[in-house]
Tab-separated table of C-alpha atoms in Angstrom:
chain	number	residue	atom	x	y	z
A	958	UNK	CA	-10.465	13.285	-11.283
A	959	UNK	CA	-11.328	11.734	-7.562
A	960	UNK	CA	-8.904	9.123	-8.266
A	961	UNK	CA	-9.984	5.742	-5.834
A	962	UNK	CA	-13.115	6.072	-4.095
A	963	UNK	CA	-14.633	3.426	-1.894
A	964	UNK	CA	-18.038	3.361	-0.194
A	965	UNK	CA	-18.878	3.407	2.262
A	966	UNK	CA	-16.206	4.633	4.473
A	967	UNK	CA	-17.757	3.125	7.923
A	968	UNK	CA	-19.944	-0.040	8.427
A	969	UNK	CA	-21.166	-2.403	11.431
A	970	UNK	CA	-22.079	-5.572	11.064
A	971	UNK	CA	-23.273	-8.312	13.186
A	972	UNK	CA	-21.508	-11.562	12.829
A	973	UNK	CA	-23.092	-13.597	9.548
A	974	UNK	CA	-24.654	-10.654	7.895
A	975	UNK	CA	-23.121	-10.001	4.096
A	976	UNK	CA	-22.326	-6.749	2.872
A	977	UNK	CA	-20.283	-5.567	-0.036
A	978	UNK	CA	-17.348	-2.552	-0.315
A	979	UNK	CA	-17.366	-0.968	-3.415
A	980	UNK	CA	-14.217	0.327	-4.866
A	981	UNK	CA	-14.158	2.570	-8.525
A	982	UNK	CA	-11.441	4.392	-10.296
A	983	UNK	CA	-11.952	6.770	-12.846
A	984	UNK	CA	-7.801	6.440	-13.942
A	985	UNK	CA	-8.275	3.607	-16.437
A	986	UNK	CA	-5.773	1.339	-14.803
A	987	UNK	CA	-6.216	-1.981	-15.598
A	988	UNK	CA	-4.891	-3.156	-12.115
A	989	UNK	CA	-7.031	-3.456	-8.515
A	990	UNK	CA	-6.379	-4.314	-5.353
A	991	UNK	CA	-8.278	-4.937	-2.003
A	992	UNK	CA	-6.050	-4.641	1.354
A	993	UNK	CA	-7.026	-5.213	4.723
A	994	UNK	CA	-5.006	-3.164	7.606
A	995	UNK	CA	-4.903	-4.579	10.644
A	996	UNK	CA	-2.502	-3.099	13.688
A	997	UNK	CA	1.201	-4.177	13.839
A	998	UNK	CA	0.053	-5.954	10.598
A	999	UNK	CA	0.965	-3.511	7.758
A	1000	UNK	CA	-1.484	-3.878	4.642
A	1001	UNK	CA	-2.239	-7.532	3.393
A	1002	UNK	CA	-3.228	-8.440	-0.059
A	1003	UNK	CA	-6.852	-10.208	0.083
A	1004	UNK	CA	-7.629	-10.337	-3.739
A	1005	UNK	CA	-6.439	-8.727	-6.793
A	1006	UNK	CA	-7.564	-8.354	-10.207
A	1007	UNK	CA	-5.597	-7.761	-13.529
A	1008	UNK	CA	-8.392	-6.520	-15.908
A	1009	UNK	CA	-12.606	-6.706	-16.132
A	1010	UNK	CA	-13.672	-10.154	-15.601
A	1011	UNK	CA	-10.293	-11.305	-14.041
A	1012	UNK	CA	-10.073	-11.619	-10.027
A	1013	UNK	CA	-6.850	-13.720	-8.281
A	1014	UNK	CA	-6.502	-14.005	-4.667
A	1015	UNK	CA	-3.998	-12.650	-2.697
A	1016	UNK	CA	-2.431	-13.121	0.736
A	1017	UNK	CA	-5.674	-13.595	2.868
A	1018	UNK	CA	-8.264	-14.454	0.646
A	1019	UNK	CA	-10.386	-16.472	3.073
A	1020	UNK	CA	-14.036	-15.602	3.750
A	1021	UNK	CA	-13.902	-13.017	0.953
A	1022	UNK	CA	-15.092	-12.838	-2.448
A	1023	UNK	CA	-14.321	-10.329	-5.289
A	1024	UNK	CA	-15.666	-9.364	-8.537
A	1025	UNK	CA	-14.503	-6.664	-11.457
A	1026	UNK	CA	-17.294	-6.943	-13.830
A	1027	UNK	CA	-16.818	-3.174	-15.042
A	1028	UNK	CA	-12.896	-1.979	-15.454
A	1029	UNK	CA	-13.326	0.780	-13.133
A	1030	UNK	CA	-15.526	-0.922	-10.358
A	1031	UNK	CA	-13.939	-3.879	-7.838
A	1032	UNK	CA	-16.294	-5.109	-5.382
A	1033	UNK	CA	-15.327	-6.887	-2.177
A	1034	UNK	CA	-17.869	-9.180	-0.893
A	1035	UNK	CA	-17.885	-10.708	2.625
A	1036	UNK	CA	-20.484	-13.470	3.174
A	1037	UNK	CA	-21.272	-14.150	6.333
A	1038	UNK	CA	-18.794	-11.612	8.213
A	1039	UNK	CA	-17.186	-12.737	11.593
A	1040	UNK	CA	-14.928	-10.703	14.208
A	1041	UNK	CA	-11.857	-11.295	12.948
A	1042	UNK	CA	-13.095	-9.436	9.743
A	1043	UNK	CA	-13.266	-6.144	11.516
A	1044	UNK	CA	-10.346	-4.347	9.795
A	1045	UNK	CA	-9.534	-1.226	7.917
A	1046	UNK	CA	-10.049	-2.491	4.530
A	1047	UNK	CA	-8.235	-0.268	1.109
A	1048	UNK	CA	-8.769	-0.371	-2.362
A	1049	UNK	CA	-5.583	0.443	-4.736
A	1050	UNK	CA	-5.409	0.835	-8.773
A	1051	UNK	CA	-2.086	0.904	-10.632
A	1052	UNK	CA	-1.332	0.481	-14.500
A	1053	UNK	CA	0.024	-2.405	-15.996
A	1054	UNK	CA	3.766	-3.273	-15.077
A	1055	UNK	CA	5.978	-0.722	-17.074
A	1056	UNK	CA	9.476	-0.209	-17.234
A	1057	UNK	CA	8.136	4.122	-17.290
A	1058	UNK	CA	8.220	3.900	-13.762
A	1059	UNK	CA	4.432	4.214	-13.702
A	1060	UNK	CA	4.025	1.211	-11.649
A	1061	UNK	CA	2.903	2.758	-7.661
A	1062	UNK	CA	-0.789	2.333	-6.410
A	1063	UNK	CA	-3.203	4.641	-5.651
A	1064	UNK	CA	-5.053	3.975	-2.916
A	1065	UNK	CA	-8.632	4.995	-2.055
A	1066	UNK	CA	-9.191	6.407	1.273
A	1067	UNK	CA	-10.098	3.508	3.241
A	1068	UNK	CA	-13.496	1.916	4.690
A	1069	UNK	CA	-13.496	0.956	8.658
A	1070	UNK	CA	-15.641	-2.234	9.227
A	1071	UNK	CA	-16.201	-3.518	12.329
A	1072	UNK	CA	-17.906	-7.151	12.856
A	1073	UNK	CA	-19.865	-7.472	16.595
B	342	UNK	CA	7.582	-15.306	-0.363
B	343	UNK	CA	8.727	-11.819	0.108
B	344	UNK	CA	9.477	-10.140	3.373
B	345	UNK	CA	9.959	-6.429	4.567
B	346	UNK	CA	10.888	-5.591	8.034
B	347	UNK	CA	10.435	-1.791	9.674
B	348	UNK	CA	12.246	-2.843	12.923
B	349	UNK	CA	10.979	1.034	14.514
B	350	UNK	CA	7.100	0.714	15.566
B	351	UNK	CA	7.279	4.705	16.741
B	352	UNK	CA	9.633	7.290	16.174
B	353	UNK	CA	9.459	11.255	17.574
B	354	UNK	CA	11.549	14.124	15.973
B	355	UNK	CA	12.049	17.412	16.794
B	356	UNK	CA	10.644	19.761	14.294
B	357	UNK	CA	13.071	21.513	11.424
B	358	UNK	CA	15.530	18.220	12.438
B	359	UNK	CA	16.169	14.984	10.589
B	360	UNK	CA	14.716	11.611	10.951
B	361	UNK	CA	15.878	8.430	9.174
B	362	UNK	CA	13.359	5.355	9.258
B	363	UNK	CA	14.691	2.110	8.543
B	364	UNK	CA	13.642	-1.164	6.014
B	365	UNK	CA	15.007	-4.121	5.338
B	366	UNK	CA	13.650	-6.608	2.211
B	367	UNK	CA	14.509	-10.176	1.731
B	368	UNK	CA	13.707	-11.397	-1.974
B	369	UNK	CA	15.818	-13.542	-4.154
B	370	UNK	CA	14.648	-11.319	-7.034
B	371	UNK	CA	17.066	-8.941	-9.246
B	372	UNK	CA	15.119	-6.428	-10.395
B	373	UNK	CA	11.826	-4.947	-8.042
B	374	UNK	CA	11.148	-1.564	-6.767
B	375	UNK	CA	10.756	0.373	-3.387
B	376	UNK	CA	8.335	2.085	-2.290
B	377	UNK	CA	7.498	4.479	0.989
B	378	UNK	CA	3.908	5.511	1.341
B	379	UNK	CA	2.845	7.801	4.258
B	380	UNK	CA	-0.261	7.309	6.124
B	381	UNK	CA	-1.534	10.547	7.895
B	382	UNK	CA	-4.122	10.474	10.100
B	383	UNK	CA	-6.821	10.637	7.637
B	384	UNK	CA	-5.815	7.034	6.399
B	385	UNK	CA	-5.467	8.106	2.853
B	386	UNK	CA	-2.262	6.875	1.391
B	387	UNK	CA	0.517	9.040	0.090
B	388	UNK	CA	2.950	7.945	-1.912
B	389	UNK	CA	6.810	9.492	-0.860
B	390	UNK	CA	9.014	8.338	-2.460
B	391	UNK	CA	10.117	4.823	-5.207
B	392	UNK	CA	13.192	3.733	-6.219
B	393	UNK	CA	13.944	1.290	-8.732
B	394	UNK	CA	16.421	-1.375	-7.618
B	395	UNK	CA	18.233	-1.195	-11.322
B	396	UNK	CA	19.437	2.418	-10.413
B	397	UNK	CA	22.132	2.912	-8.408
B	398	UNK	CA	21.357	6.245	-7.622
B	399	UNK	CA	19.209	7.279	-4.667
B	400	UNK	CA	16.227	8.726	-5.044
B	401	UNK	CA	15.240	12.461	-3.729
B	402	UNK	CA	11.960	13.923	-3.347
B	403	UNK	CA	12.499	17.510	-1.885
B	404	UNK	CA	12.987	16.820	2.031
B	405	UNK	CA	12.483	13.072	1.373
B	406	UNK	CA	15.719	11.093	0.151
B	407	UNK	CA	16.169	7.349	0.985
B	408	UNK	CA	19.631	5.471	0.754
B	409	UNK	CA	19.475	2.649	-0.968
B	410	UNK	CA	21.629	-0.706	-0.094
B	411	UNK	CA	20.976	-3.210	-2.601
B	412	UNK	CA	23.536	-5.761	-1.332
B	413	UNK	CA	22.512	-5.651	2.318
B	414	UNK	CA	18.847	-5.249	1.108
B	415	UNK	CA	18.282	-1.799	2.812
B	416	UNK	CA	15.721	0.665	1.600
B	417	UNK	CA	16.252	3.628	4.770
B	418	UNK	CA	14.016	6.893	4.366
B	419	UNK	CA	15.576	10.256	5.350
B	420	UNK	CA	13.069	13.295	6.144
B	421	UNK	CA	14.789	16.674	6.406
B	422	UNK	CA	13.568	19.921	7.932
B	423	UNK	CA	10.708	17.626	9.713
B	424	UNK	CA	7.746	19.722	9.553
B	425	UNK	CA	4.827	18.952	12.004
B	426	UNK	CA	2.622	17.567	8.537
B	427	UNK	CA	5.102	14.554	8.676
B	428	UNK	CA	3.944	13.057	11.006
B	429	UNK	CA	2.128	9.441	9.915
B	430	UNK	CA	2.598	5.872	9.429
B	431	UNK	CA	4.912	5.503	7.098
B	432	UNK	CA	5.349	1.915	5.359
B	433	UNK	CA	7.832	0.899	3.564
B	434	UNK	CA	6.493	-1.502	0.756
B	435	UNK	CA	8.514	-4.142	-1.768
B	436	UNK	CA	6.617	-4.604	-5.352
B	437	UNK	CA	8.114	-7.990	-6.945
B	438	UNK	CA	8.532	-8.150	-10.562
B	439	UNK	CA	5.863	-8.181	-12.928
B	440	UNK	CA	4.653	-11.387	-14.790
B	441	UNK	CA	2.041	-12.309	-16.326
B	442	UNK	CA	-1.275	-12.248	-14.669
B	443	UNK	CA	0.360	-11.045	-11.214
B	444	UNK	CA	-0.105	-7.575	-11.496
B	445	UNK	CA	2.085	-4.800	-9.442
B	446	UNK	CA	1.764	-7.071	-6.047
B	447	UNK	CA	3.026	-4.861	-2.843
B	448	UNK	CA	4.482	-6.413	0.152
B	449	UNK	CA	4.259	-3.654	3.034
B	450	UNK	CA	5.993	-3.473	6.431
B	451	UNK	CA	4.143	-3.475	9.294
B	452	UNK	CA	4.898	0.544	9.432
B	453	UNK	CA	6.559	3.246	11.960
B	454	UNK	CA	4.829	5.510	13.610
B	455	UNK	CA	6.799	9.071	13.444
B	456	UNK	CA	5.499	12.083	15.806
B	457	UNK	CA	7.185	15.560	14.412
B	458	UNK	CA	7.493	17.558	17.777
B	459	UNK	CA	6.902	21.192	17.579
């Protein structure tokens, strides 16, 4: 299994260009996450999604879009990207809550985007 | 909202020593679990160690044990026998309770930074 993968792993953009991260899981978990990592910030919840065709947002949701048409595929859109985008940005799976204990992330291994 | 505090940015150990890291949580919540991922320098994340806040009993992973305050809201990670592959960001990270539609949300510290020291 590769677990979380997420491509690509490095990108620069110039302020207002689009671009979207993709993020696939070959686990079957029904849950998936997008994080941004900023220094001194920890990892911040931008958008979420609970199963295919569901998306929520999360902490920081702003200037971001999301979409899980397939269950193993999340995409992260940005728009029109601006500085304060540039970020470490992770993908996580997990299975639905369960009282087995089964309930920590995976995480993919991260994509570094940096907005000039 | 909930909260979780790591109150050390950076932390050095000597190697074959012990380390403890310290997190604090503020919820209002009953039942959650804890979590401490480690974050080499590759940026993949690792989980350590979880506990679930209905045990009483601390959890141990091999070198890795945490202590677990529930009433003071203290979730403290012990490494023994540091080994130079320990060192990372380590984060310390609060999942509320499920519901529906909310999935397993994290809440992460903002991490601390340990340096094993041959």
């Amino acid at each position: 299994n590769a677990g979380v993968t997420q491509t690509p792993k490095f990108r620069v953009l110039k302020t207002g260009q689009s671009m979207t991260l993709l993020c696939a899981q070959d686990m079957n978990h029904e849950y998936m996450y997008w994080y941004r990592q900023d220094p001194g910030m920890g990892l911040r919840l931008i958008h979420y999604s609970v199963g295919e065709g569901t998306t929520a947002k999360g902490e920081v949701p702003d200037g971001y879009n999301v979409s899980r048409l397939k269950k193993q595929n999340f995409l992260l859109g940005l728009e029109s990207a601006a500085p304060s985008q540039t970020s470490v940005y992770f993908c996580a799976s997990s299975y639905p809550p369960s009282l087995a204990g089964l309930n920590e992330q995976f995480f993919g291994p991260g994509t570094r985007l940096t907005v000039l | 909202a909930q909260t979780v505090t790591q109150s050390q940015p950076e932390m050095s150990v000597q190697e074959a020593e012990t380390v403890t890291l310290s997190c604090t949580y503020d919820t209002s919540e009953s039942n959650y679990y804890l979590f401490w991922y480690k974050q080499p320098p590759s940026r993949q994340m690792i989980l350590v160690i979880r506990q679930e806040a209905y045990k009483q009993q601390n959890a141990t992973e091999n070198r890795f044990s945490v202590n677990f305050q529930k009433a003071a809201k203290s979730f403290s990670l012990k490494i023994s026998d540091s080994q130079l592959g320990d060192t990372a960001m380590y984060f310390c990270a609060f999942m509320k309770p499920w519901g529906p539609n909310t999935g397993n949300q994290f809440y992460f510290g903002t991490g601390t930074s340990l340096t094993v020291i041959p």
